[in-house]
Amino acid sequence: MKKIIFGIITLTAIIIGFSVIFLQFEATTKPSTTPSAAKKETVTKDEKPVSEIAIPTLFVHGYSGTANSFKGMINRLADDGSVTKSLVMTVAADGTVTSKGNYDKFSQNPTIQVIFEENKSSMVNQALWIQNVMKELKNNYHIEKVYAIGHSMGGVSLTSYIEKVGSDKTYPVIEKLVLIGAPLNGLVIGDDGVTPYDLTEDGPKQSSERYSEFMKNKSNIPTNLQVLNIAGDKLDGTKSDGSVSVASALSGKFIFNGQVTSYEEQVFTGKNAAHSNLHENTEVDAKVAAFLWDIKKVD
């Protein structure tokens, strides 16, 4: 009897011993389930960031402009990788918009070139046509935000459009605006560089009807807008780019400054600052690229 009891005790001790050894082994080999460990398992070195939706840039030509007006600038910016050529949108005299090209919302700074078939029309008509373009972008391309560049009359018409539409969510939001040689206060140029429209600290000495209208409606300009205003001075004594005086272009300061998030202006000088040379000037390219897309061009 004693032998049987002793055998049972011995067997029990052996079973308990093996159980302890097994539990210790399982504890040392079981993977940790703490939150930090689980997080590390989901991260891979090859994981790529999600592409961002690009903000397209509209290019609006000036009075009597054509597809060639901004063709050079767009090609140069595309060749150096700053932008991707995308859409060309043509507006007929009746306001009908037709589009050519492909738009990829994930491409590098896609361009949208706007062309008016009736290229010698009024600011009022052009502002309405820009409105039609914006509707097309919103409704058919689902574009919510844009940048815009306007040369000469194109800049005037963009300013008129912005004041007309304001913050209406029916249209894409213009976040950044570039004006190049825009005659915001008329086209008077003095041979000696002096005109009745010259600027003072408080504004132009004299206001054109166009400028007065801009000032009257400036409160409609969305406050989120950022503006770069570029003027040209040929240095021929007229203080102008040959078509638009520096004073007329820079009168934009009194329209935008204090109303928008930021306002910046720059005057380019020399023969490459002539009115039609401004959008062919590589220094202007660099300034535009830095302002719109934060691209620093290295000479």
Short mmCIF file of C-alpha atoms in Angstrom, two decimals:
data_model
loop_
_atom_site.label_atom_id
_atom_site.label_comp_id
_atom_site.label_asym_id
_atom_site.label_seq_id
_atom_site.Cartn_x
_atom_site.Cartn_y
_atom_site.Cartn_z
CA MET A 1 0.00 0.00 0.00
CA LYS A 2 2.79 2.38 0.91
CA LYS A 3 4.47 1.63 -2.41
CA ILE A 4 1.30 2.54 -4.29
CA ILE A 5 0.89 5.82 -2.43
CA PHE A 6 4.56 6.66 -2.95
CA GLY A 7 4.20 5.93 -6.70
CA ILE A 8 1.16 8.21 -7.00
CA ILE A 9 2.99 11.06 -5.24
CA THR A 10 6.02 10.61 -7.46
CA LEU A 11 3.92 10.59 -10.63
CA THR A 12 2.05 13.71 -9.53
CA ALA A 13 5.32 15.54 -8.89
CA ILE A 14 6.63 14.60 -12.32
CA ILE A 15 3.41 15.86 -14.03
CA ILE A 16 3.55 19.15 -12.11
CA GLY A 17 7.20 19.59 -13.02
CA PHE A 18 6.56 19.10 -16.73
CA SER A 19 3.58 21.49 -16.58
CA VAL A 20 5.73 24.26 -15.08
CA ILE A 21 8.42 23.75 -17.71
CA PHE A 22 5.83 23.86 -20.55
CA LEU A 23 4.21 27.07 -19.28
CA GLN A 24 7.60 28.78 -18.96
CA PHE A 25 8.53 27.75 -22.51
CA GLU A 26 5.20 29.04 -23.94
CA ALA A 27 5.62 32.38 -22.15
CA THR A 28 9.06 32.93 -23.68
CA THR A 29 8.04 32.01 -27.23
CA LYS A 30 4.57 33.62 -27.53
CA PRO A 31 4.68 36.93 -29.54
CA SER A 32 3.87 40.13 -27.70
CA THR A 33 0.39 41.61 -28.31
CA THR A 34 1.08 45.07 -26.89
CA PRO A 35 -0.19 48.01 -29.01
CA SER A 36 3.33 49.13 -29.93
CA ALA A 37 4.30 45.73 -31.24
CA ALA A 38 1.11 45.41 -33.26
CA LYS A 39 1.73 48.83 -34.80
CA LYS A 40 5.22 47.88 -35.93
CA GLU A 41 3.89 44.86 -37.77
CA THR A 42 1.61 47.03 -39.97
CA VAL A 43 4.34 49.40 -41.16
CA THR A 44 6.28 48.50 -44.29
CA LYS A 45 9.38 50.19 -45.62
CA ASP A 46 7.96 50.21 -49.15
CA GLU A 47 4.79 52.11 -48.19
CA LYS A 48 4.29 55.16 -50.47
CA PRO A 49 2.45 58.37 -49.56
CA VAL A 50 -0.98 58.92 -51.09
CA SER A 51 -0.88 61.31 -54.09
CA GLU A 52 -2.34 64.77 -53.51
CA ILE A 53 -4.96 66.32 -55.74
CA ALA A 54 -3.27 69.09 -57.72
CA ILE A 55 -4.55 72.66 -57.99
CA PRO A 56 -4.73 73.61 -61.69
CA THR A 57 -3.67 77.03 -63.00
CA LEU A 58 -5.69 79.06 -65.50
CA PHE A 59 -3.82 81.16 -68.09
CA VAL A 60 -5.94 84.01 -69.50
CA HIS A 61 -4.54 86.03 -72.44
CA GLY A 62 -4.91 89.75 -73.04
CA TYR A 63 -6.69 91.92 -75.60
CA SER A 64 -6.32 90.46 -79.12
CA GLY A 65 -4.48 87.50 -77.58
CA THR A 66 -4.44 83.97 -79.01
CA ALA A 67 -3.27 80.49 -78.09
CA ASN A 68 0.27 81.73 -78.72
CA SER A 69 0.06 84.38 -75.99
CA PHE A 70 0.86 82.00 -73.14
CA LYS A 71 2.14 79.14 -75.28
CA GLY A 72 5.80 79.98 -74.67
CA MET A 73 5.49 80.32 -70.91
CA ILE A 74 3.49 77.12 -70.56
CA ASN A 75 5.96 75.19 -72.76
CA ARG A 76 8.97 76.47 -70.78
CA LEU A 77 7.35 75.59 -67.46
CA ALA A 78 6.37 72.16 -68.79
CA ASP A 79 9.84 71.49 -70.20
CA ASP A 80 11.50 72.11 -66.84
CA GLY A 81 8.94 69.95 -65.01
CA SER A 82 7.15 72.75 -63.18
CA VAL A 83 3.75 72.06 -64.76
CA THR A 84 1.82 69.52 -66.80
CA LYS A 85 0.06 70.75 -69.94
CA SER A 86 -3.57 69.70 -69.60
CA LEU A 87 -6.61 71.50 -70.99
CA VAL A 88 -7.16 74.18 -73.60
CA MET A 89 -10.61 75.72 -73.12
CA THR A 90 -11.97 77.89 -75.93
CA VAL A 91 -14.91 80.22 -75.33
CA ALA A 92 -17.07 81.21 -78.30
CA ALA A 93 -18.73 84.62 -78.60
CA ASP A 94 -22.00 83.13 -77.32
CA GLY A 95 -20.24 81.87 -74.19
CA THR A 96 -20.09 78.22 -75.24
CA VAL A 97 -17.03 76.45 -73.82
CA THR A 98 -15.22 73.63 -75.64
CA SER A 99 -12.29 71.73 -74.14
CA LYS A 100 -9.35 69.85 -75.61
CA GLY A 101 -6.73 67.78 -73.84
CA ASN A 102 -6.66 65.52 -70.82
CA TYR A 103 -6.95 66.54 -67.19
CA ASP A 104 -5.31 64.41 -64.51
CA LYS A 105 -6.04 65.70 -61.02
CA PHE A 106 -2.91 63.99 -59.68
CA SER A 107 -0.54 65.47 -62.26
CA GLN A 108 2.16 68.06 -61.52
CA ASN A 109 0.51 71.51 -61.49
CA PRO A 110 -1.84 71.01 -64.47
CA THR A 111 -2.37 74.01 -66.76
CA ILE A 112 -5.67 75.20 -68.21
CA GLN A 113 -5.25 77.67 -71.06
CA VAL A 114 -8.31 79.86 -71.67
CA ILE A 115 -8.79 81.29 -75.16
CA PHE A 116 -11.48 83.75 -76.24
CA GLU A 117 -12.56 83.41 -79.88
CA GLU A 118 -13.78 87.00 -79.73
CA ASN A 119 -10.44 88.26 -78.48
CA LYS A 120 -11.16 91.98 -78.70
CA SER A 121 -14.29 92.00 -76.60
CA SER A 122 -15.04 93.98 -73.44
CA MET A 123 -14.03 93.29 -69.88
CA VAL A 124 -17.68 92.63 -69.04
CA ASN A 125 -17.96 89.91 -71.69
CA GLN A 126 -14.65 88.32 -70.78
CA ALA A 127 -15.57 88.19 -67.09
CA LEU A 128 -18.79 86.41 -68.05
CA TRP A 129 -16.88 83.98 -70.25
CA ILE A 130 -14.47 83.22 -67.40
CA GLN A 131 -17.55 82.52 -65.31
CA ASN A 132 -18.65 79.93 -67.88
CA VAL A 133 -15.20 78.34 -67.83
CA MET A 134 -15.32 78.10 -64.05
CA LYS A 135 -18.75 76.44 -64.15
CA GLU A 136 -17.37 73.89 -66.60
CA LEU A 137 -14.42 73.16 -64.33
CA LYS A 138 -16.64 72.77 -61.29
CA ASN A 139 -19.42 70.72 -62.85
CA ASN A 140 -17.59 68.52 -65.37
CA TYR A 141 -14.11 68.22 -63.87
CA HIS A 142 -15.06 68.50 -60.18
CA ILE A 143 -12.37 71.10 -59.59
CA GLU A 144 -12.75 72.92 -56.28
CA LYS A 145 -9.68 75.19 -56.26
CA VAL A 146 -7.65 76.97 -58.93
CA TYR A 147 -4.80 79.43 -59.40
CA ALA A 148 -5.05 82.03 -62.17
CA ILE A 149 -2.67 84.11 -64.29
CA GLY A 150 -3.89 87.00 -66.42
CA HIS A 151 -1.82 89.04 -68.84
CA SER A 152 -2.95 92.59 -69.63
CA MET A 153 -6.72 92.55 -70.29
CA GLY A 154 -6.78 88.99 -68.97
CA GLY A 155 -5.74 90.28 -65.56
CA VAL A 156 -8.37 93.02 -65.70
CA SER A 157 -11.09 90.50 -66.62
CA LEU A 158 -10.01 88.09 -63.88
CA THR A 159 -10.23 90.91 -61.35
CA SER A 160 -13.71 91.78 -62.61
CA TYR A 161 -14.73 88.11 -62.41
CA ILE A 162 -13.47 87.80 -58.84
CA GLU A 163 -15.41 90.85 -57.72
CA LYS A 164 -18.54 89.62 -59.50
CA VAL A 165 -18.51 86.07 -58.13
CA GLY A 166 -17.03 86.75 -54.70
CA SER A 167 -17.22 83.65 -52.47
CA ASP A 168 -19.98 81.91 -54.42
CA LYS A 169 -19.42 78.16 -53.97
CA THR A 170 -20.97 77.51 -57.38
CA TYR A 171 -17.50 78.19 -58.78
CA PRO A 172 -14.01 76.94 -57.90
CA VAL A 173 -12.18 79.05 -55.35
CA ILE A 174 -9.31 81.12 -56.77
CA GLU A 175 -6.61 80.81 -54.13
CA LYS A 176 -3.77 82.60 -55.94
CA LEU A 177 -3.86 85.28 -58.61
CA VAL A 178 -1.03 86.61 -60.79
CA LEU A 179 -1.54 89.83 -62.74
CA ILE A 180 1.01 90.60 -65.48
CA GLY A 181 0.95 94.10 -67.00
CA ALA A 182 -2.74 94.58 -66.17
CA PRO A 183 -4.06 98.11 -66.91
CA LEU A 184 -6.21 98.38 -63.80
CA ASN A 185 -6.41 102.18 -64.04
CA GLY A 186 -6.45 102.88 -67.76
CA LEU A 187 -3.95 103.06 -70.59
CA VAL A 188 -2.61 106.61 -70.36
CA ILE A 189 1.19 106.82 -70.75
CA GLY A 190 3.26 109.99 -70.49
CA ASP A 191 6.30 110.53 -72.70
CA ASP A 192 8.10 111.90 -69.66
CA GLY A 193 6.71 109.23 -67.35
CA VAL A 194 4.16 111.56 -65.76
CA THR A 195 0.38 111.10 -66.06
CA PRO A 196 -2.72 112.35 -64.24
CA TYR A 197 -3.09 108.78 -62.95
CA ASP A 198 0.22 108.57 -61.11
CA LEU A 199 0.16 107.05 -57.66
CA THR A 200 0.31 108.75 -54.28
CA GLU A 201 0.45 107.14 -50.85
CA ASP A 202 -3.35 107.15 -50.78
CA GLY A 203 -4.01 105.95 -54.32
CA PRO A 204 -4.01 107.28 -57.90
CA LYS A 205 -4.25 111.03 -58.41
CA GLN A 206 -7.06 110.34 -60.85
CA SER A 207 -9.29 107.30 -61.29
CA SER A 208 -10.55 105.78 -64.51
CA GLU A 209 -14.10 104.43 -64.66
CA ARG A 210 -12.68 100.90 -64.55
CA TYR A 211 -10.60 101.57 -61.45
CA SER A 212 -13.50 103.34 -59.69
CA GLU A 213 -15.66 100.27 -60.30
CA PHE A 214 -12.98 97.99 -58.89
CA MET A 215 -12.69 100.11 -55.76
CA LYS A 216 -16.46 100.22 -55.37
CA ASN A 217 -16.73 96.41 -55.37
CA LYS A 218 -13.45 95.46 -53.67
CA SER A 219 -15.26 94.21 -50.56
CA ASN A 220 -16.54 91.29 -52.70
CA ILE A 221 -12.99 89.98 -53.14
CA PRO A 222 -12.53 86.82 -51.01
CA THR A 223 -10.13 87.41 -48.14
CA ASN A 224 -8.38 84.05 -48.67
CA LEU A 225 -6.89 85.25 -51.98
CA GLN A 226 -3.12 85.71 -52.46
CA VAL A 227 -2.05 88.16 -55.16
CA LEU A 228 1.16 88.75 -57.11
CA ASN A 229 1.08 91.89 -59.26
CA ILE A 230 3.78 92.23 -61.95
CA ALA A 231 4.50 95.42 -63.90
CA GLY A 232 7.05 96.23 -66.61
CA ASP A 233 9.26 99.28 -67.14
CA LYS A 234 11.22 99.47 -70.39
CA LEU A 235 13.42 102.20 -68.87
CA ASP A 236 12.74 104.43 -71.88
CA GLY A 237 11.55 107.34 -69.74
CA THR A 238 7.82 106.56 -69.99
CA LYS A 239 7.68 104.50 -66.78
CA SER A 240 5.72 101.88 -68.66
CA ASP A 241 6.04 98.59 -70.50
CA GLY A 242 5.14 100.42 -73.70
CA SER A 243 1.43 99.73 -73.36
CA VAL A 244 0.63 99.92 -69.64
CA SER A 245 2.12 102.38 -67.18
CA VAL A 246 3.69 101.10 -63.99
CA ALA A 247 1.24 103.32 -62.10
CA SER A 248 -1.79 101.76 -63.77
CA ALA A 249 -0.59 98.21 -63.10
CA LEU A 250 0.42 98.88 -59.51
CA SER A 251 -2.83 100.65 -58.68
CA GLY A 252 -3.84 97.07 -57.87
CA LYS A 253 -2.25 97.69 -54.48
CA PHE A 254 -5.24 99.82 -53.48
CA ILE A 255 -7.72 97.26 -54.81
CA PHE A 256 -6.25 94.17 -53.15
CA ASN A 257 -3.92 95.14 -50.32
CA GLY A 258 -5.68 94.99 -46.96
CA GLN A 259 -8.54 93.01 -48.48
CA VAL A 260 -6.72 89.76 -49.25
CA THR A 261 -4.46 87.38 -47.30
CA SER A 262 -1.34 88.65 -49.07
CA TYR A 263 -0.42 91.14 -51.76
CA GLU A 264 2.98 91.33 -53.45
CA GLU A 265 4.19 93.41 -56.38
CA GLN A 266 7.32 93.46 -58.51
CA VAL A 267 8.50 95.65 -61.37
CA PHE A 268 10.67 94.06 -64.06
CA THR A 269 12.86 96.37 -66.11
CA GLY A 270 14.62 96.54 -69.47
CA LYS A 271 13.71 95.40 -72.97
CA ASN A 272 12.44 92.05 -71.69
CA ALA A 273 9.91 93.96 -69.59
CA ALA A 274 8.08 95.29 -72.66
CA HIS A 275 4.38 94.49 -72.56
CA SER A 276 4.35 91.47 -74.85
CA ASN A 277 7.75 90.30 -73.59
CA LEU A 278 6.66 89.97 -69.98
CA HIS A 279 5.14 86.51 -70.56
CA GLU A 280 8.27 85.54 -72.52
CA ASN A 281 10.64 86.65 -69.76
CA THR A 282 12.29 83.74 -67.93
CA GLU A 283 12.73 85.91 -64.83
CA VAL A 284 8.96 86.34 -64.77
CA ASP A 285 8.65 82.55 -65.18
CA ALA A 286 10.79 82.07 -62.09
CA LYS A 287 8.81 84.58 -60.04
CA VAL A 288 5.51 82.99 -61.04
CA ALA A 289 6.78 79.47 -60.27
CA ALA A 290 7.99 80.53 -56.84
CA PHE A 291 4.74 82.30 -56.00
CA LEU A 292 2.26 79.73 -57.30
CA TRP A 293 4.00 76.41 -56.72
CA ASP A 294 6.86 77.25 -54.36
CA ILE A 295 9.37 76.17 -57.02
CA LYS A 296 12.78 77.80 -56.76
CA LYS A 297 14.48 77.93 -60.12
CA VAL A 298 18.27 77.82 -60.13
CA ASP A 299 20.17 79.61 -62.90
#
